[in-house]
Coordinates of N, CA and C in Angstrom, one line a residue:
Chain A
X172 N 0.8 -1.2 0.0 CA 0.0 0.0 0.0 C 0.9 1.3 0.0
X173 N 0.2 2.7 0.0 CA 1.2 3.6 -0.5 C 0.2 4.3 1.4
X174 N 1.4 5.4 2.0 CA 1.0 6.2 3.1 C 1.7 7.0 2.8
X175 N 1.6 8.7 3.1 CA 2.2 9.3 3.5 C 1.2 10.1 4.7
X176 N 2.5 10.7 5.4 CA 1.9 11.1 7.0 C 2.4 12.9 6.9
X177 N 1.4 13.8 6.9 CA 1.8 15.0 7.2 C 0.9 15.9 8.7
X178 N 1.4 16.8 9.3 CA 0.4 17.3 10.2 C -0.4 17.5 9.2
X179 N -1.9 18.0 10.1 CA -2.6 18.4 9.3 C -2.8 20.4 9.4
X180 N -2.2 20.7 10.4 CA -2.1 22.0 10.2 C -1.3 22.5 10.8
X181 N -0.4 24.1 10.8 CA 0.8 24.6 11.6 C 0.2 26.5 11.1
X182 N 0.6 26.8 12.4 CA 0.5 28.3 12.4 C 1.7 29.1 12.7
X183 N 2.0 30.1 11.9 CA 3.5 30.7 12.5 C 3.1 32.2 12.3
X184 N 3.6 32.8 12.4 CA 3.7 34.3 12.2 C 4.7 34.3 11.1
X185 N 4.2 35.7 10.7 CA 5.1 36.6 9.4 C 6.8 36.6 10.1
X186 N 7.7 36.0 9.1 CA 9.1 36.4 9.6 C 10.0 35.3 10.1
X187 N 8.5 33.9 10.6 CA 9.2 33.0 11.3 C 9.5 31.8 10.7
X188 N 10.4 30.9 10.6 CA 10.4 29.3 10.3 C 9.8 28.5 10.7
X189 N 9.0 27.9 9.6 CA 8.2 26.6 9.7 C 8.9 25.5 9.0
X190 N 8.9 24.5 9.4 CA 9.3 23.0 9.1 C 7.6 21.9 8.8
X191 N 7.4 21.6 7.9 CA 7.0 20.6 7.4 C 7.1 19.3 7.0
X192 N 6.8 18.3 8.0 CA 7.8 17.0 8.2 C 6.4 16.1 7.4
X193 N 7.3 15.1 6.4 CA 6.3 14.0 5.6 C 7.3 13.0 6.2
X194 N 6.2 11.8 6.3 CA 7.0 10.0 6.2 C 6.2 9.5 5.6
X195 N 6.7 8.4 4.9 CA 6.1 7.7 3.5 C 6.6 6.1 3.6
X196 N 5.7 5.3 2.7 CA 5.7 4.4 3.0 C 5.0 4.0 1.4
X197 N 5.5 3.8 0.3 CA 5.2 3.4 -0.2 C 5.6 2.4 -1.3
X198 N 5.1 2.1 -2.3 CA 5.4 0.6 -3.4 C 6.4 1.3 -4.7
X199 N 7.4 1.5 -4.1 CA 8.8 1.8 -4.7 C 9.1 3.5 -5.1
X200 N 9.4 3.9 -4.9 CA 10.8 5.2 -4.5 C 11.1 5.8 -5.2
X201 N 11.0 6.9 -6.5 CA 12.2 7.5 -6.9 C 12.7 8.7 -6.2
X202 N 11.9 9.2 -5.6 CA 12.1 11.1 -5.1 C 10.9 11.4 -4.2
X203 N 11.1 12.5 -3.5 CA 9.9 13.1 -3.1 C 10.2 14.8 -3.2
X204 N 8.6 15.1 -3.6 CA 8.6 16.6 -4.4 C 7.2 17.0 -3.0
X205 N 7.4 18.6 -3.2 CA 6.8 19.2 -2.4 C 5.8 20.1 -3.7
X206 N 4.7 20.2 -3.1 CA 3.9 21.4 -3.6 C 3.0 22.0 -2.6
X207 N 2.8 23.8 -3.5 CA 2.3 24.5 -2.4 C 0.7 24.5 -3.3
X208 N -0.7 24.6 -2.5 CA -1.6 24.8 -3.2 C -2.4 26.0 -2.5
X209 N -3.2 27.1 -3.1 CA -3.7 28.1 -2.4 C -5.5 27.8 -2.8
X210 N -6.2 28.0 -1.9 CA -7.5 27.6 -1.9 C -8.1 27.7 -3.3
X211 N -8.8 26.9 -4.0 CA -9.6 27.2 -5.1 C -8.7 26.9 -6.1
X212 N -7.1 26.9 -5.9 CA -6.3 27.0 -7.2 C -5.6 25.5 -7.2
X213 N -4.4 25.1 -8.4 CA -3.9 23.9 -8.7 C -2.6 23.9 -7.9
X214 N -2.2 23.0 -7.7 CA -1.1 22.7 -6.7 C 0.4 23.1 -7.6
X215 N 1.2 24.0 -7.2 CA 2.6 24.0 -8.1 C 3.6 24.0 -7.0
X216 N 4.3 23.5 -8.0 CA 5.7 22.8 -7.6 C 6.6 23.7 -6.8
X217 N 7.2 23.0 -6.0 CA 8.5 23.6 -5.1 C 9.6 23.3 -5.0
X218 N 9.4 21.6 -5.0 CA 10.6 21.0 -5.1 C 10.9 19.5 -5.2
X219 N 11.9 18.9 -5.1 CA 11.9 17.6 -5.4 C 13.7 17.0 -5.0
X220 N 13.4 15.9 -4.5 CA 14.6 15.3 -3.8 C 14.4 13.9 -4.5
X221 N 15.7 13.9 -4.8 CA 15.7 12.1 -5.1 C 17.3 11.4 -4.2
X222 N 18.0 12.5 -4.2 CA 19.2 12.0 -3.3 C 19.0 13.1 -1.7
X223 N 19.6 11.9 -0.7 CA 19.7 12.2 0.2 C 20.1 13.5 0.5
X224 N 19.8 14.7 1.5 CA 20.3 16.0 1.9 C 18.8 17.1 1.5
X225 N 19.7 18.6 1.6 CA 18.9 19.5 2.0 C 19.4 20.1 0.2
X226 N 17.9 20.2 -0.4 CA 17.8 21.5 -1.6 C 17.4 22.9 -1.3
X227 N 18.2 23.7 -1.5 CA 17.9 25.1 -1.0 C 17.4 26.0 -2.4
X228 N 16.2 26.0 -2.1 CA 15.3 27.3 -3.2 C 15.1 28.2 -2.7
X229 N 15.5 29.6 -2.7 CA 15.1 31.3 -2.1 C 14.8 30.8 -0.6
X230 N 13.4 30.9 -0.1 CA 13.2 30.9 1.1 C 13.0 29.3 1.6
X231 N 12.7 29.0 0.9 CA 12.1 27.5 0.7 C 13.7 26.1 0.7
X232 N 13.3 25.3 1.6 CA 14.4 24.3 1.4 C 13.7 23.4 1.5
X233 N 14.1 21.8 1.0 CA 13.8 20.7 1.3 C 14.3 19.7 1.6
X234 N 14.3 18.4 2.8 CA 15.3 17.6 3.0 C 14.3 16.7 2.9
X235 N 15.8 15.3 2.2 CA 15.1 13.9 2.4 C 16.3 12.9 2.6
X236 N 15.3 11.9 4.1 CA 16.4 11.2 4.3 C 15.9 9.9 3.6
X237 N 16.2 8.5 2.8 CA 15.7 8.0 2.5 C 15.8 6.9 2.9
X238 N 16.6 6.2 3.9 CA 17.0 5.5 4.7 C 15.8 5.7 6.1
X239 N 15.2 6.7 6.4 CA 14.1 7.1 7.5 C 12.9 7.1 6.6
X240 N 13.2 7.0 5.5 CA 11.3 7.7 4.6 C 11.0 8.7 5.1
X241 N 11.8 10.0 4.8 CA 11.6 11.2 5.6 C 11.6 11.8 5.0
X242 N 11.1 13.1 5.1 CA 11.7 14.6 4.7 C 11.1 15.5 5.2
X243 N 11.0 16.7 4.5 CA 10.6 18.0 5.2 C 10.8 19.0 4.4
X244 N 9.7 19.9 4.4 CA 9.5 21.3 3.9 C 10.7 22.4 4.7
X245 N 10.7 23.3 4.8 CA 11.2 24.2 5.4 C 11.0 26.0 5.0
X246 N 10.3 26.6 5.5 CA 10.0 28.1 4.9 C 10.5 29.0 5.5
X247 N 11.3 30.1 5.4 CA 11.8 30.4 6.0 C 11.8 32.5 5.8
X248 N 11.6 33.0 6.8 CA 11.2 34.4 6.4 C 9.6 34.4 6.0
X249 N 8.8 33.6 6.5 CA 7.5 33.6 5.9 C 6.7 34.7 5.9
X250 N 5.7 35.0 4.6 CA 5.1 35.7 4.6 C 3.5 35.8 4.6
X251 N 2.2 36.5 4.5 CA 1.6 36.1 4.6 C 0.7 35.4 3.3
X252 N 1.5 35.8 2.2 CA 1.0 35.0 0.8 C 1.4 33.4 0.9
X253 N 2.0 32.7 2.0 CA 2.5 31.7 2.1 C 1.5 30.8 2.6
X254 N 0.4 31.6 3.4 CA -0.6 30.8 3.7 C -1.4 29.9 2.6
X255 N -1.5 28.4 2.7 CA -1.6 27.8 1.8 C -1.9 26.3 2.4
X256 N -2.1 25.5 1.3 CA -1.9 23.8 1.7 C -0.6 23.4 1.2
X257 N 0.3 22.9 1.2 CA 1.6 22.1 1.3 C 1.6 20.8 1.3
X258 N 1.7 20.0 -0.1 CA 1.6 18.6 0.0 C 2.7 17.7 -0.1
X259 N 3.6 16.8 0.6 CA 4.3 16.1 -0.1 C 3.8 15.3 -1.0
X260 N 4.5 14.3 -2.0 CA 4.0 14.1 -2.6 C 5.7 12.6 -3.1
X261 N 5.3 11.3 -3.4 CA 6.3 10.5 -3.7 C 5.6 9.8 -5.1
X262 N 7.1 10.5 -6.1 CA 6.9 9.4 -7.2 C 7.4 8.1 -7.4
X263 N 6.1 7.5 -7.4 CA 6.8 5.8 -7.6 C 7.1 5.4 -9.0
X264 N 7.0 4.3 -8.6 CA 7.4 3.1 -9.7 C 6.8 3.4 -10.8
X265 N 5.2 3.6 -10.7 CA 4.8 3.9 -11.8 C 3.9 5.2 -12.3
X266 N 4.9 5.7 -12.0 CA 5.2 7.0 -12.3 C 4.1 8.4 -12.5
X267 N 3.5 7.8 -12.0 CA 2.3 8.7 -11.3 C 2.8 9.3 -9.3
X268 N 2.9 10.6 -9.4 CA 2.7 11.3 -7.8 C 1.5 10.8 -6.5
X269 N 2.2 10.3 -5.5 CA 1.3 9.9 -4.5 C 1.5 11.1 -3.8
X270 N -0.4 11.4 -3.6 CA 0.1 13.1 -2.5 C 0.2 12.3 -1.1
X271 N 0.8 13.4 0.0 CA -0.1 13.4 1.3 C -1.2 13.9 1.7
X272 N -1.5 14.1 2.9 CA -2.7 14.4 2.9 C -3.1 15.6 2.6
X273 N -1.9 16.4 3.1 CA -1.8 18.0 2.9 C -1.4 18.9 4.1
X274 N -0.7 19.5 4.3 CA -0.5 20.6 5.9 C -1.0 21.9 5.1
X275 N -2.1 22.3 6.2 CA -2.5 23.6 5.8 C -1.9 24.8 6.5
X276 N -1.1 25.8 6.3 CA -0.3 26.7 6.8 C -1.0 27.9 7.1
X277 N -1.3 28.2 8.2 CA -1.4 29.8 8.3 C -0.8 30.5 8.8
X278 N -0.7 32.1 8.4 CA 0.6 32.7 8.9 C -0.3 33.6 9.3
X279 N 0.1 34.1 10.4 CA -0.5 35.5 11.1 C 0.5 36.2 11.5
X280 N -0.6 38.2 11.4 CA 0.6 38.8 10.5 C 1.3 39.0 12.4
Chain B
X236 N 8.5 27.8 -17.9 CA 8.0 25.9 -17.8 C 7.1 25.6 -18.4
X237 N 7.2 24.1 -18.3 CA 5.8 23.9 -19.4 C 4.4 24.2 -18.7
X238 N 3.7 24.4 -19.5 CA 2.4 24.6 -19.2 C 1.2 23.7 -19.6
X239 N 0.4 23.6 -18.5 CA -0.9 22.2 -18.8 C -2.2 23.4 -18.6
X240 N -2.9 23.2 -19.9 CA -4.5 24.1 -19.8 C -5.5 23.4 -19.9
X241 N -6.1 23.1 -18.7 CA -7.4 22.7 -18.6 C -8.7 23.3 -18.8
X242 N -9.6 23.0 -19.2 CA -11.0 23.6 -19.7 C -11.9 22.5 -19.1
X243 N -13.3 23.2 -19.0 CA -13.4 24.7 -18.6 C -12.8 24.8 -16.8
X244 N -12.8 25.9 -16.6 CA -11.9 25.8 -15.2 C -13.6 25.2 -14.4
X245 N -14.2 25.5 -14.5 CA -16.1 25.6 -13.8 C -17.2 24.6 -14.3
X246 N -18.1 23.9 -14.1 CA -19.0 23.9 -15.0 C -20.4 23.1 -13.7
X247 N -21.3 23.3 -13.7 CA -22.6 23.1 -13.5 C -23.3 22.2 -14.0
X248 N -23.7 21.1 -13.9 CA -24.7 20.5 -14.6 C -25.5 19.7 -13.8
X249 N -26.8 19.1 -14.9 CA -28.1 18.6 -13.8 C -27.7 17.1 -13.8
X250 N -28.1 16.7 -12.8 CA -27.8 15.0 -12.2 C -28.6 14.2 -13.5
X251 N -27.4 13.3 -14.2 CA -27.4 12.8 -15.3 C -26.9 13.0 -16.5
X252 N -27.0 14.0 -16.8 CA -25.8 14.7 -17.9 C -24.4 14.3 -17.4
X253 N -24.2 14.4 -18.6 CA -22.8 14.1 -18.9 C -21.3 15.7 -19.6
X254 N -20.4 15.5 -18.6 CA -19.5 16.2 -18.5 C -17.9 16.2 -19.4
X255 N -17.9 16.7 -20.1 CA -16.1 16.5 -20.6 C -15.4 17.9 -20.5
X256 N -13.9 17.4 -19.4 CA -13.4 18.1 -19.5 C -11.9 17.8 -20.3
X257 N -10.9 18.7 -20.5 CA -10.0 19.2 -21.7 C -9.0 19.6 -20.9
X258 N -7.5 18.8 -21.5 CA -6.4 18.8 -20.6 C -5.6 18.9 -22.0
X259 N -4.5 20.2 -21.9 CA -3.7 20.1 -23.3 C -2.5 20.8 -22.4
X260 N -2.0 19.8 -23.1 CA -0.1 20.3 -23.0 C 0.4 21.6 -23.7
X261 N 0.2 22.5 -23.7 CA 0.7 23.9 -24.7 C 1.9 23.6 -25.4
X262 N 3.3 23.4 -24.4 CA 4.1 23.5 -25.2 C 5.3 22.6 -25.0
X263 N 4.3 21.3 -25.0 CA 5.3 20.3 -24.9 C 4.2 18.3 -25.3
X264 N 4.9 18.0 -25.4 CA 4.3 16.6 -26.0 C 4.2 15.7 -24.4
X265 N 3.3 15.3 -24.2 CA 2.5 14.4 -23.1 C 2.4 13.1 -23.3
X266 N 2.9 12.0 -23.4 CA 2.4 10.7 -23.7 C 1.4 10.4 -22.5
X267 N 1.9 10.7 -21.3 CA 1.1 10.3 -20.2 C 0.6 11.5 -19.2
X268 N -0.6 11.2 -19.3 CA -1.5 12.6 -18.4 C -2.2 11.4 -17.0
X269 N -2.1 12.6 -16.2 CA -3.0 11.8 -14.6 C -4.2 12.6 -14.5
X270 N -5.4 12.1 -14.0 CA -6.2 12.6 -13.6 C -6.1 12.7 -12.4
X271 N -6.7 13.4 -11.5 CA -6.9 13.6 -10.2 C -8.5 14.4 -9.9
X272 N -9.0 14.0 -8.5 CA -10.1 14.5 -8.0 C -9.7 15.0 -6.6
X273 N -10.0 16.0 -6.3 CA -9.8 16.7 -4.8 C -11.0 17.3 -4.3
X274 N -11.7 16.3 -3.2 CA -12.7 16.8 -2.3 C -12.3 17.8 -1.4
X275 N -13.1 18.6 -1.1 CA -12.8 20.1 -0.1 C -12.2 19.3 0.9
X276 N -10.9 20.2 1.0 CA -9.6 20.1 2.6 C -9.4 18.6 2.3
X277 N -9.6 18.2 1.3 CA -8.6 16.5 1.5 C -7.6 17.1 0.6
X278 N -6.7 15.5 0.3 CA -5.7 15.4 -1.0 C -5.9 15.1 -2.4
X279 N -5.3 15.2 -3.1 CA -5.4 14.5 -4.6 C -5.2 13.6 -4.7
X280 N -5.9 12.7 -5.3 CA -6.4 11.4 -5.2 C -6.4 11.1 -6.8
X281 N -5.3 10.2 -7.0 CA -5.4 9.5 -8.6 C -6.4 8.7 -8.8
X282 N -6.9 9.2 -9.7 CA -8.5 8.3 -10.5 C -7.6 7.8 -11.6
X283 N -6.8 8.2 -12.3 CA -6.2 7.6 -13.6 C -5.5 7.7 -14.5
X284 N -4.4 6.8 -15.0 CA -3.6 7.3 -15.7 C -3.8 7.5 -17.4
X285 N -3.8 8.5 -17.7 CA -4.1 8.3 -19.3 C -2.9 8.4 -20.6
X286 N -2.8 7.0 -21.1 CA -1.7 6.9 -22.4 C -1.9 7.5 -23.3
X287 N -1.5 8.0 -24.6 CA -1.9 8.6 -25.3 C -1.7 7.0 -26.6
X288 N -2.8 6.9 -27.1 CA -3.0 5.8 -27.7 C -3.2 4.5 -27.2
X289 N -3.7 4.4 -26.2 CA -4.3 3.0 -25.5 C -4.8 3.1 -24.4
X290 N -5.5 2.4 -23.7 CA -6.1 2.5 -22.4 C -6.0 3.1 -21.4
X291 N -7.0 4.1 -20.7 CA -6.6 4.3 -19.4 C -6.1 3.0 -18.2
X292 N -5.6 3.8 -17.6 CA -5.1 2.6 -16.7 C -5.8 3.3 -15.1
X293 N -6.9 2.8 -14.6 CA -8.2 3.0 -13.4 C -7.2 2.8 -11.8
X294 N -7.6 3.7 -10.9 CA -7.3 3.0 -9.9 C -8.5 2.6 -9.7
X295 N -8.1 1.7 -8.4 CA -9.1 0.8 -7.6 C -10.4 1.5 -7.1
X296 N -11.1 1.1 -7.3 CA -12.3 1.9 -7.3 C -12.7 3.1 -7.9
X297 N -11.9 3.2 -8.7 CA -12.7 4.4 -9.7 C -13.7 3.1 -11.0
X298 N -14.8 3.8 -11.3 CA -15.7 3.4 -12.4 C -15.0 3.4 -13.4
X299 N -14.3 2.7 -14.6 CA -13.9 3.3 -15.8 C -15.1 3.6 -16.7
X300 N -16.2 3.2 -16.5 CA -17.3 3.3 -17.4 C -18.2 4.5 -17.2
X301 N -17.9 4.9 -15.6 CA -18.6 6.4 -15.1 C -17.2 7.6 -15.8
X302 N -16.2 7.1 -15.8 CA -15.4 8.2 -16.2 C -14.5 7.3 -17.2
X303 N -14.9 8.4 -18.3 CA -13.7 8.2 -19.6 C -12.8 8.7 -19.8
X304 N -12.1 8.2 -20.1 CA -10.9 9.2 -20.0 C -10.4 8.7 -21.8
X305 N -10.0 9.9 -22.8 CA -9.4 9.2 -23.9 C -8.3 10.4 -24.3
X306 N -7.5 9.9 -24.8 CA -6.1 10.5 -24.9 C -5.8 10.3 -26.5
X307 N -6.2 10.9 -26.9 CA -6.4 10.7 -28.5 C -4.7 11.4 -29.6
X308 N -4.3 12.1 -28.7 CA -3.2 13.1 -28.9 C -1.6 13.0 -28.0
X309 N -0.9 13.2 -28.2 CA 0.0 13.8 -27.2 C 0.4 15.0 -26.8
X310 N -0.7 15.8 -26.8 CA -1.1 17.0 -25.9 C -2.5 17.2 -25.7
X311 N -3.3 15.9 -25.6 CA -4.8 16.3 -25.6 C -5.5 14.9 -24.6
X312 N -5.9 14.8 -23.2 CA -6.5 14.1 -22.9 C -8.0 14.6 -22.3
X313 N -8.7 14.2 -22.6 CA -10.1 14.3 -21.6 C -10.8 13.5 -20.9
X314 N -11.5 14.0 -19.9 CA -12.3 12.8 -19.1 C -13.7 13.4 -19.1
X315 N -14.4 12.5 -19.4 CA -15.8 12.4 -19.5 C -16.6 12.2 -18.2
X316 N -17.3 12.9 -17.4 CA -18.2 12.2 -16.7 C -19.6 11.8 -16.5
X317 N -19.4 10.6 -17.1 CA -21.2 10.6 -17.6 C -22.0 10.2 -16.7
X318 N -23.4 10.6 -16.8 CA -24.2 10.4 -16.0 C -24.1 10.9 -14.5
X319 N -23.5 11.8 -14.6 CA -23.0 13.0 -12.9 C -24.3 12.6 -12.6
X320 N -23.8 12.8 -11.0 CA -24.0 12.5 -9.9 C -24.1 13.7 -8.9
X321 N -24.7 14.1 -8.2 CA -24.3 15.1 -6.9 C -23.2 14.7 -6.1
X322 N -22.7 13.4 -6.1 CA -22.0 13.1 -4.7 C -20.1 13.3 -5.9
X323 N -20.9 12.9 -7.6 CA -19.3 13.5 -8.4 C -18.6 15.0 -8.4
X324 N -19.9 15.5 -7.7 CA -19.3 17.1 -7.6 C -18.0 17.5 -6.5
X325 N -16.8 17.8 -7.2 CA -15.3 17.7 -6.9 C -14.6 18.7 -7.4
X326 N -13.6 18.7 -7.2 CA -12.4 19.4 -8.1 C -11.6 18.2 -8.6
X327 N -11.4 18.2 -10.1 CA -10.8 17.6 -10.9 C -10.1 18.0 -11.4
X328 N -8.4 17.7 -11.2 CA -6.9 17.9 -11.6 C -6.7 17.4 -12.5
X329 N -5.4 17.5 -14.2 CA -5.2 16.7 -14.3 C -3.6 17.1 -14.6
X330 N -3.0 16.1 -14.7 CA -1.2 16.5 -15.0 C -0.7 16.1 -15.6
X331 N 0.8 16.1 -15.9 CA 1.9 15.9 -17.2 C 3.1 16.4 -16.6
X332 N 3.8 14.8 -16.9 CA 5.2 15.3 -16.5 C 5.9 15.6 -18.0
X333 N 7.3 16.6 -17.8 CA 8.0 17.2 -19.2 C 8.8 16.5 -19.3
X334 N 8.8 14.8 -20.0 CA 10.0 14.6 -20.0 C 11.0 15.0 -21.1
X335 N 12.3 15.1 -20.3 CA 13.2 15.9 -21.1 C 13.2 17.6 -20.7
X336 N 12.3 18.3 -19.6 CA 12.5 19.6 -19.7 C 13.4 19.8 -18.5
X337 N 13.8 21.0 -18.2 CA 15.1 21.3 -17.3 C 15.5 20.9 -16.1
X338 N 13.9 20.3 -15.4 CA 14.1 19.1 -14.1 C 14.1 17.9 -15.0
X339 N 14.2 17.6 -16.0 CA 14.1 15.9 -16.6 C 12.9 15.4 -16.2
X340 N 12.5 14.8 -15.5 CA 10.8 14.5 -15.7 C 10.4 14.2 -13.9
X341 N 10.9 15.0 -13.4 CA 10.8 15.1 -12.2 C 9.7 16.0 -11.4
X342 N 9.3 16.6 -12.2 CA 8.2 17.7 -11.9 C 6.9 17.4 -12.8
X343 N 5.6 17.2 -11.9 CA 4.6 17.4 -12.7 C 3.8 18.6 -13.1
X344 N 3.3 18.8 -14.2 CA 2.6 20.1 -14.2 C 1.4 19.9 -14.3
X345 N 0.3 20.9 -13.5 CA -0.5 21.1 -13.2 C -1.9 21.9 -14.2
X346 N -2.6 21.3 -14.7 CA -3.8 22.0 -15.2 C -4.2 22.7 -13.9
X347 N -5.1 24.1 -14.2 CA -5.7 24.7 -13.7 C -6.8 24.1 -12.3
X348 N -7.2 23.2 -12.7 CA -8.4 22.3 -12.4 C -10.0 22.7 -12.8
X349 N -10.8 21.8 -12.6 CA -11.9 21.9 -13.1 C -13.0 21.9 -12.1
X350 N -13.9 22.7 -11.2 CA -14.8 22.3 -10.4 C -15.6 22.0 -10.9
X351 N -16.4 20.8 -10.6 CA -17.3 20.0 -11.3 C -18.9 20.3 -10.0
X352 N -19.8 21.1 -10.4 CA -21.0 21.1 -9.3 C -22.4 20.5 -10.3
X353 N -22.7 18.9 -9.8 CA -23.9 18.6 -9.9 C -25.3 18.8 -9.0
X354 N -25.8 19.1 -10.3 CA -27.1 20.0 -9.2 C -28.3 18.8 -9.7

């Protein structure tokens, strides 16, 4: 079977660091990708790990351990346009994206 | 990046009618498109994978006979929902990965989506 495990919501303030932690468990491996989605609209891309460590984009980083089935979002300087849903998301074998469930983020100012 | 346009972004219709919505690759060739459905505050949920020239491929418990999906092109798939339902009314995703664009095929792209309200 395929799982992935995300909170289901985190609140921070404008300015501060949030971490977004996924674990996964699913029917074979290549990477795991993050997407941010804002209410009403389609989910776009953030990022994507297929080897081990941290990818650093502008504010945004991502780490994956794959030895743990782990990873993590990271936002950093948040603002209040950042409020959103945040999915991980693991491509398998057959090459279709399995989401999580989703972390909904709210930032207050 | 590449870009995926789905049509119509909205649409309404009375319980029983039938629905098709329109997923095109702008500016890049798609062999393989996914559909997805997203009920309010859940996740996206694969209903199906579409080839371009041969069968969808269903998950488990999706209808393939309530939803068609045909891929006629490699930048053109659609899904049909016939005979809507009130309980089919959703948001319906569909996507395309670029293989070969500057992530290699590691990134999917995203149509718009489609809210689908049976009345």
């Amino acid at each position: 079977g395929q799982s992935l495990e995300q909170p289901s919501e985190v609140t921070a303030v404008e300015g501060a660091i949030v971490q977004i932690n996924c674990t996964y468990q699913t029917s074979g491996f290549y990477g795991l990708s993050w997407y941010q989605q804002h209410d009403g609209g389609a989910p776009t891309f953030l990022s994507y790990n297929a080897l081990d460590g941290l990818e650093e984009t502008g504010r945004f980083s991502s780490f994956l351990s794959r030895s743990d089935s782990y990873g993590y979002l990271l936002l950093q300087e948040l603002q209040m346009k950042d409020s959103a849903s945040y999915f991980c998301a693991v491509l398998t074998y057959g090459q279709n994206f399995v989401f999580g469930p989703g972390t909904r983020l709210s930032v207050l100012p | 990046g590449a870009v995926v346009s789905q049509h119509p972004s909205w649409v309404i219709c009375k319980s029983g009618t039938s629905v098709k919505i329109e997923c095109r690759s702008l500016d890049f060739q798609a062999t393989t498109m996914f559909w997805y459905r997203q009920f309010p505050k859940q996740s996206l949920m694969l209903m199906a994978t579409s080839n371009e020239g041969s069968k969808a491929t269903y998950e488990q418990g999706v209808e393939k006979d309530k939803f068609l999906i045909n891929h006629a092109s490699l930048t053109l798939s659609t899904l049909t929902v016939t005979s809507a339902h009130p309980e089919d009314s959703s948001f319906y995703i569909c996507s395309a990965r670029h293989l070969g664009g500057n992530r290699g095929d590691t990134e999917a792209f995203f149509g718009q989506g489609t809210r689908l309200t049976v009345v």
